[in-house]
XYZ file of C-alpha atoms in Angstrom:
404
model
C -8.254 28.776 -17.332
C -5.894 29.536 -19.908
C -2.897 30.081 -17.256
C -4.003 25.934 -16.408
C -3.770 25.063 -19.935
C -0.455 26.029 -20.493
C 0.836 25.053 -17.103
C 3.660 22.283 -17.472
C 3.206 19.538 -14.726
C 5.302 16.237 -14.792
C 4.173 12.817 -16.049
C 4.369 12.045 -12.301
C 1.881 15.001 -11.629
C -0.434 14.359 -15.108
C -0.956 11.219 -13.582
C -2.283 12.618 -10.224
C -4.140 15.330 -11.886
C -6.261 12.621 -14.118
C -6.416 10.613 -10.378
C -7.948 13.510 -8.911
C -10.318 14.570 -11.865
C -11.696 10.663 -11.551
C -12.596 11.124 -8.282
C -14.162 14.533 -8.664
C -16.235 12.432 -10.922
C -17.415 9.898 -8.034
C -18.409 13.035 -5.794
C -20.431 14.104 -8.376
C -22.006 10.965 -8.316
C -21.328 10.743 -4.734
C -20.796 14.157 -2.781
C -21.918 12.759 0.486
C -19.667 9.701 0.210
C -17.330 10.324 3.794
C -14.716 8.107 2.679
C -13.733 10.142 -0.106
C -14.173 13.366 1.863
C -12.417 12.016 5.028
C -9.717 11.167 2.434
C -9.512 14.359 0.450
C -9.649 16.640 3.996
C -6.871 14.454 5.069
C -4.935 15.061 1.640
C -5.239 18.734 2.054
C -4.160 19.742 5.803
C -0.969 20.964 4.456
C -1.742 21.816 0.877
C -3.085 24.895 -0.938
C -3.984 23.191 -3.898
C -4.403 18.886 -4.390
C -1.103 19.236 -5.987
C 0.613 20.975 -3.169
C 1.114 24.526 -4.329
C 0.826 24.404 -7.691
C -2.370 24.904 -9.194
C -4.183 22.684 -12.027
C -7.677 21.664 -13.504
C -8.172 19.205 -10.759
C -8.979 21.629 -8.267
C -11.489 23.090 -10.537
C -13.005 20.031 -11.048
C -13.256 19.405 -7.640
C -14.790 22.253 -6.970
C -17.154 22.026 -9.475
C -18.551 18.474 -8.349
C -18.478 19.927 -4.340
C -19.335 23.683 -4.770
C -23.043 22.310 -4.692
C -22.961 20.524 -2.096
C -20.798 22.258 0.258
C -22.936 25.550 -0.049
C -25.733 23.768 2.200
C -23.584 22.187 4.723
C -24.223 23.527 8.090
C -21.257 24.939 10.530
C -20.528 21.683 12.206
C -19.953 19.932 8.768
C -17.773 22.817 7.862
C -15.620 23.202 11.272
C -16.899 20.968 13.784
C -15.359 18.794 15.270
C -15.796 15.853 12.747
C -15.907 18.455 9.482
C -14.193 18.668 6.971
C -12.412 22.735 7.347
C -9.933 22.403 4.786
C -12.228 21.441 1.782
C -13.966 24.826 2.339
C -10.284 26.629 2.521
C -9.743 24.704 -1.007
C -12.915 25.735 -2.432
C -12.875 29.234 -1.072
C -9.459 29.628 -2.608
C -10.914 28.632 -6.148
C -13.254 30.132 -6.338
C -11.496 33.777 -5.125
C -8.679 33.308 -6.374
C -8.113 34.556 -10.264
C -5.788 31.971 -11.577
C -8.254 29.604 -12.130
C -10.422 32.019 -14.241
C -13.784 31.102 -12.653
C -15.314 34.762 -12.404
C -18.023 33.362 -10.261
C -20.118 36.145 -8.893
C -20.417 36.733 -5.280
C -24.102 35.316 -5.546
C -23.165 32.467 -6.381
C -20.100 32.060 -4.551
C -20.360 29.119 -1.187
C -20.390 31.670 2.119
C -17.434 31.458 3.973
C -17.175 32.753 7.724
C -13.458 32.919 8.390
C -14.274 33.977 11.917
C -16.989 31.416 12.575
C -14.416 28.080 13.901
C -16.365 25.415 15.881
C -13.469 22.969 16.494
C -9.565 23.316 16.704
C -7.723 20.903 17.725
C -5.781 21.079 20.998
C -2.162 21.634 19.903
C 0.730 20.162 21.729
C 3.305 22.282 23.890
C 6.421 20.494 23.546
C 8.086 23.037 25.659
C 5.916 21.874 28.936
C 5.380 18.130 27.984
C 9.247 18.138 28.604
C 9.128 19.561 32.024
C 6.463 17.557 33.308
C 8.077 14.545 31.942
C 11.643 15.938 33.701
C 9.387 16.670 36.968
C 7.936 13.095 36.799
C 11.396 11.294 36.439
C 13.088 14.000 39.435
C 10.051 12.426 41.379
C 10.301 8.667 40.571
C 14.287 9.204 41.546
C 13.274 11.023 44.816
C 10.831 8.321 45.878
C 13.640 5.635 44.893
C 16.487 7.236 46.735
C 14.002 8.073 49.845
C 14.938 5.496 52.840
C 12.961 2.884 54.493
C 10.116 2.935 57.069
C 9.820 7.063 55.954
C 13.142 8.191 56.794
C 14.989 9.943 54.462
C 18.882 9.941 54.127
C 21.313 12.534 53.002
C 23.458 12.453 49.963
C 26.809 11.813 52.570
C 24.702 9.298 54.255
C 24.002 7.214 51.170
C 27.191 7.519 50.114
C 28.878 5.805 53.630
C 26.393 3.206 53.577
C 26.686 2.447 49.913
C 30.519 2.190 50.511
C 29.846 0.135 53.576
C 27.728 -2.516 51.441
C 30.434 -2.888 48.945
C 33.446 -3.236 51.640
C 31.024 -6.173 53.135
C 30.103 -8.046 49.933
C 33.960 -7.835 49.328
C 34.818 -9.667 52.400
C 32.494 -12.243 51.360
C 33.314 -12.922 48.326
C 36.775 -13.429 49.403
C 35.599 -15.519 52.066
C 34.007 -18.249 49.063
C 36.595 -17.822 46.847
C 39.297 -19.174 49.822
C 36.919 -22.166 50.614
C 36.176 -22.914 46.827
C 40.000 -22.987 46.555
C 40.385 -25.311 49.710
C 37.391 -27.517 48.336
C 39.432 -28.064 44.821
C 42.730 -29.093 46.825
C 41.111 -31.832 48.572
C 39.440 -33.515 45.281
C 41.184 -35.233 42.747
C 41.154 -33.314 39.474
C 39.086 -34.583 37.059
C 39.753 -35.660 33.679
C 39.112 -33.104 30.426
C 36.758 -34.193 28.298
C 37.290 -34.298 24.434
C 34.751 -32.039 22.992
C 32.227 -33.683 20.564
C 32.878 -31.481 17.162
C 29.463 -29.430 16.785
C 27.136 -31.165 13.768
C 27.127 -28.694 11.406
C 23.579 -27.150 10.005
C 22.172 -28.683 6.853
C 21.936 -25.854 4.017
C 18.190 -25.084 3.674
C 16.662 -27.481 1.280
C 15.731 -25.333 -1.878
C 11.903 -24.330 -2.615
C 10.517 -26.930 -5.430
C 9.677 -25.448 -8.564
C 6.181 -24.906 -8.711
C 4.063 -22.255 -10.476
C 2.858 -21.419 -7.052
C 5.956 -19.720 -5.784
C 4.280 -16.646 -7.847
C 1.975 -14.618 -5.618
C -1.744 -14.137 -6.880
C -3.932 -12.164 -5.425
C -7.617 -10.948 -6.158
C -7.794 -7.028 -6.247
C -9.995 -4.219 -6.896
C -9.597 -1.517 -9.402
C -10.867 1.591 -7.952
C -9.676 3.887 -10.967
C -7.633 3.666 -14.595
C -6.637 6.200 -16.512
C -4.900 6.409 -19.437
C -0.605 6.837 -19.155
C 0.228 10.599 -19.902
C 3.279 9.522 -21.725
C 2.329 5.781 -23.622
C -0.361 5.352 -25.740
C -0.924 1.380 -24.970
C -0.457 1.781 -21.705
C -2.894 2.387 -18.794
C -2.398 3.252 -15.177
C -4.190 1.464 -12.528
C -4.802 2.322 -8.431
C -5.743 -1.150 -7.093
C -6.158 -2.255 -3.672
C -5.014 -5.830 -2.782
C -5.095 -6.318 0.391
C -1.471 -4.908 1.432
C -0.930 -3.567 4.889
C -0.370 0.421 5.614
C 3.388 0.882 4.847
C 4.121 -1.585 2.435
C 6.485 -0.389 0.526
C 4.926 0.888 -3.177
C 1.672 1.632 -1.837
C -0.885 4.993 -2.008
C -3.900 5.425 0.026
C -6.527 5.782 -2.083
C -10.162 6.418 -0.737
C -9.546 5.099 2.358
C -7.663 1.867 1.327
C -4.277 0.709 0.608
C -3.261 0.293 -2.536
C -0.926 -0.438 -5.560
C -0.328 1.862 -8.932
C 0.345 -1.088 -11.770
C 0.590 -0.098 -15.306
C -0.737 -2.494 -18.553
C -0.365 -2.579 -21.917
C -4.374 -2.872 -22.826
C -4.881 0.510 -23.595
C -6.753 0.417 -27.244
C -7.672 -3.338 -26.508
C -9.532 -3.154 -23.478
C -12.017 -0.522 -23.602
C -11.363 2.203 -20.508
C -14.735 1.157 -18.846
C -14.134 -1.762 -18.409
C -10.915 -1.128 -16.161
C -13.317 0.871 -13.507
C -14.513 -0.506 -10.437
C -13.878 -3.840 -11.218
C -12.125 -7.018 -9.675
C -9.138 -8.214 -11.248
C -6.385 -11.150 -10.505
C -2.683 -10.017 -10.208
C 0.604 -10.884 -10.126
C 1.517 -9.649 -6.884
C 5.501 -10.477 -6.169
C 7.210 -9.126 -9.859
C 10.002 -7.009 -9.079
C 8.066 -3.085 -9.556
C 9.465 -1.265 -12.816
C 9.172 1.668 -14.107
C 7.086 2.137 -16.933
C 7.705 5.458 -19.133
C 8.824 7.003 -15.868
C 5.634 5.413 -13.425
C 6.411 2.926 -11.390
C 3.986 -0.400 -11.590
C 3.928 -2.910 -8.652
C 1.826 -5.454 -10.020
C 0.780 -7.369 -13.265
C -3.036 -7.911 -14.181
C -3.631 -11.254 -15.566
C -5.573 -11.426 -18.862
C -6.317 -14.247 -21.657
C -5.588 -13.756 -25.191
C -6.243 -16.233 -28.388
C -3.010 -18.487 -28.715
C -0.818 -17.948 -31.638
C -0.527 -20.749 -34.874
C 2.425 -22.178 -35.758
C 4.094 -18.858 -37.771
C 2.026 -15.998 -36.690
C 3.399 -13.077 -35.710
C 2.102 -11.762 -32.032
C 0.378 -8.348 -33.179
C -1.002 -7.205 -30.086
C -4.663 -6.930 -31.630
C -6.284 -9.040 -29.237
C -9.009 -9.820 -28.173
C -7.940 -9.517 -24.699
C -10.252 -10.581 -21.510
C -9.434 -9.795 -18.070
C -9.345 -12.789 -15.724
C -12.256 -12.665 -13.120
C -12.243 -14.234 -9.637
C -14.705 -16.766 -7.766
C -17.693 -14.047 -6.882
C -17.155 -14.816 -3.266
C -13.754 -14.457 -3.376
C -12.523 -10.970 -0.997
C -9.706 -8.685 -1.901
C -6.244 -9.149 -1.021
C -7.202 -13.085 -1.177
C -4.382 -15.417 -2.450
C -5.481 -17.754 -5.169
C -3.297 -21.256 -6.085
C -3.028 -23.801 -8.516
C -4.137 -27.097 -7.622
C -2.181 -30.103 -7.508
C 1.259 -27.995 -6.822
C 3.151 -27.378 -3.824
C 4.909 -24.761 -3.088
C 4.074 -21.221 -1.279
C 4.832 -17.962 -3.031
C 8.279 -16.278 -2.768
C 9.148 -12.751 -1.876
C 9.940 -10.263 -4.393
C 11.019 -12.670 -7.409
C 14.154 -12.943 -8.602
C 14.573 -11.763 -12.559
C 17.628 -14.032 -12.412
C 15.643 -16.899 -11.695
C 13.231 -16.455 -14.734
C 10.105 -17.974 -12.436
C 7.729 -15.900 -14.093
C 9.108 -16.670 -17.103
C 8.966 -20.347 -16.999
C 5.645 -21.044 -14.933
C 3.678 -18.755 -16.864
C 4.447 -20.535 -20.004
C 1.992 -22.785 -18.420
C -1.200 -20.414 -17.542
C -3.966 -21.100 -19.848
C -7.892 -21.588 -19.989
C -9.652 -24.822 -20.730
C -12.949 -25.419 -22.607
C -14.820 -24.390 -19.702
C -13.400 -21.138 -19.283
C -11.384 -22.201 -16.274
C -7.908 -20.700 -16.069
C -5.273 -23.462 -14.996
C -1.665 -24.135 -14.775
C -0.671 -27.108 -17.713
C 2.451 -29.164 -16.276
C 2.418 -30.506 -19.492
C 3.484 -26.965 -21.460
C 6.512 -26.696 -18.754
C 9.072 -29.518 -18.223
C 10.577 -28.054 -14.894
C 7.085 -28.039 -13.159
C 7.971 -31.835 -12.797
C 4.783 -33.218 -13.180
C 1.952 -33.433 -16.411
C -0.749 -32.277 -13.755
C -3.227 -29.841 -14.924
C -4.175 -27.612 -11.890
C -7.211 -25.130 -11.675
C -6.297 -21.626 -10.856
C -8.208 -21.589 -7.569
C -9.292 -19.874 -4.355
C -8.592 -21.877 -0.751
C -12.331 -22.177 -0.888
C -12.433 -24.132 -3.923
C -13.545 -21.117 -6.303
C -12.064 -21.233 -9.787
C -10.976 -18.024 -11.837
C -12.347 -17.990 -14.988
C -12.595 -15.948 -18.790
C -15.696 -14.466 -20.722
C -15.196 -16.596 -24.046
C -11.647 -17.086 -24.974
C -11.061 -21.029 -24.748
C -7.253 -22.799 -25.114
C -5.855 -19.290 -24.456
C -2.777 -18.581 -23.114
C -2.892 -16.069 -19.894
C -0.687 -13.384 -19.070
């Protein structure tokens, strides 16, 4: 272990290592769970270790929460056809292998048949999928070049007729070209007419201003850690509901999801940041933060400032909650305000900036949008921050409070 210790991995790769070590924690909990297996399996097919080849306390700590479990699966969990073969290459490798400083006697080591393979997949031979897709298209251009009623032509024979065909459509079309030209002779010529100029397109009307050209969405944290390399920051994985290949995303367990860094760390205890539903900010141009990148911002309330004070960052903070029935990925509004979100915001543009000047709670705990905190909203209306089902979002305690 004390080759691990000293091993010097990236903020990039910290950052993974604490991702992994979190989830060796739900297979503890949870060794049976086949999402997370499917996922991990997947994760490994090329890999020797979770980090690719270099090795780091995550395996070990994946190995620890598994090496239980794995020792009583049977062959077909292993290497069957629905197993999972390369979590039992990963643990056999940590637990053999000296660079991870187990020393775990044989006894106690999981039994590994190397010989003993239930299920490999077919693989592809590119060589012959070629020639039968070459002897497939030789046949289609047989079959097309083959002649009517089952007679079949030779190459000089096609060629003759094929030059026979053109000579005769020649002929014809000279034939229709004479009599079009005979036709216009005989008929007066008719008189041009002035074009009409072509209107010309209306520029698009611009998007009103409206706090509800920003995007935001209910999501899910499945994990938070704290950033390797900024003390008040933490890092997030949170699904929202994007689709596979969005640009920015992980897969994470199974789902599809977004890393977004916030500056709660020391004001929002860890804890509370697991396995919990949040509402984001889901169209703020990503940045990096202390060399992650975040593609999101979670929305929380604080206690507004007094005329004078100085914003110390003490808190208390409170994460904004969503309607209970509310599903992630689900867009929430403000009411009484047009407008649908943009893409990717503009910094130029300062939307954020303005609108969320307005975002506040009420004395019920409602979170809302107050036209009358932002002159360019247009309108004094105060609008609850709401799902299209009529749920509201709400805070734990903090009333009047600002929400960022």
């Amino acid at each position: 272990m004390a080759a691990l210790q000293s091993q010097k991995l990236t903020p990039t790769e910290e950052t993974e290592v604490q991702q992994w070590i979190t989830t060796s924690e739900r297979l503890k909990n949870s060794p049976s769970d086949t999402s997370i297996l499917d996922s991990l399996n997947s994760h490994l097919t090329s890999r020797t270790t979770l980090l690719g080849t270099k090795p780091s306390k995550a395996d070990v700590a994946i190995y620890e929460s598994l090496a239980p479990t794995v020792k009583s699966w049977t062959q077909e969990q292993r290497t069957g056809e629905h197993g999972h073969p390369h979590i039992v290459r990963h643990l056999d490798f940590v637990q053999n292998s000296g660079i991870f400083g187990l020393n775990i006697s044989d006894a106690d080591k999981i039994k590994v048949d190397h010989d003993e393979i239930l299920y490999v997949k077919p693989p592809t031979d590119a060589k012959a999928e070629k020639e039968r897709l070459k002897k497939e298209k030789a046949a289609a251009a047989a079959a097309a070049a083959g002649g009517q009623g089952g007679v079949t032509y030779t190459l000089a024979e096609h060629t003759k007729a094929a030059a026979e065909a053109v000579k005769e459509a020649a002929v014809e079309a000279t034939n229709k070209a004479t009599a079009a030209v005979g036709a216009a002779t005989e008929k007066p010529k008719k008189e041009k007419k002035e074009k009409a100029p072509k209107p010309q397109k209306a520029p698009a009307a611009p998007k009103p201003a409206s706090p509800n050209l920003i995007e935001i969405r209910v999501g899910h944290i499945l994990k938070a850690i704290k950033h390797p390399e900024a003390d008040s920051l933490y890092v997030s994985t949170i699904a929202m509901g994007d689709e596979p290949g969005y640009e920015d995303t992980v897969e994470y367990e199974g789902q599809i999801c977004r890393t977004v860094c916030s500056g709660l760390n020391g004001v929002v205890p860890l804890e509370e940041m697991q396995n919990r539903r949040v509402v984001l900010v889901a169209n703020l141009k990503p940045v990096k933060m202390r060399g992650i990148k975040s593609s999101g911002l979670v929305l929380c309330a604080s206690p507004r400032l007094k005329e004078g004070e100085v914003d110390d960052h003490k808190g208390p903070f409170e994460l904004v909650d969503p309607p209970a029935d509310a599903k992630v990925g689900e867009r929430v509004h403000f009411e009484g305000f047009g407008g649908e979100p943009e893409g990717i915001l503009n910094p130029k543009k300062k939307i954020w900036e303005t609108f969320s000047a307005g975002f506040s709670t009420t004395e019920n705990l409602e979170v809302v949008f107050d036209g009358r905190r932002v002159k360019e909203a247009g309108s004094e209306t105060v609008g609850k921050l709401v799902t299209a089902s009529g749920g509201v979002c709400t805070v734990k305690s903090l009333k009047d409070a600002p929400v960022r």
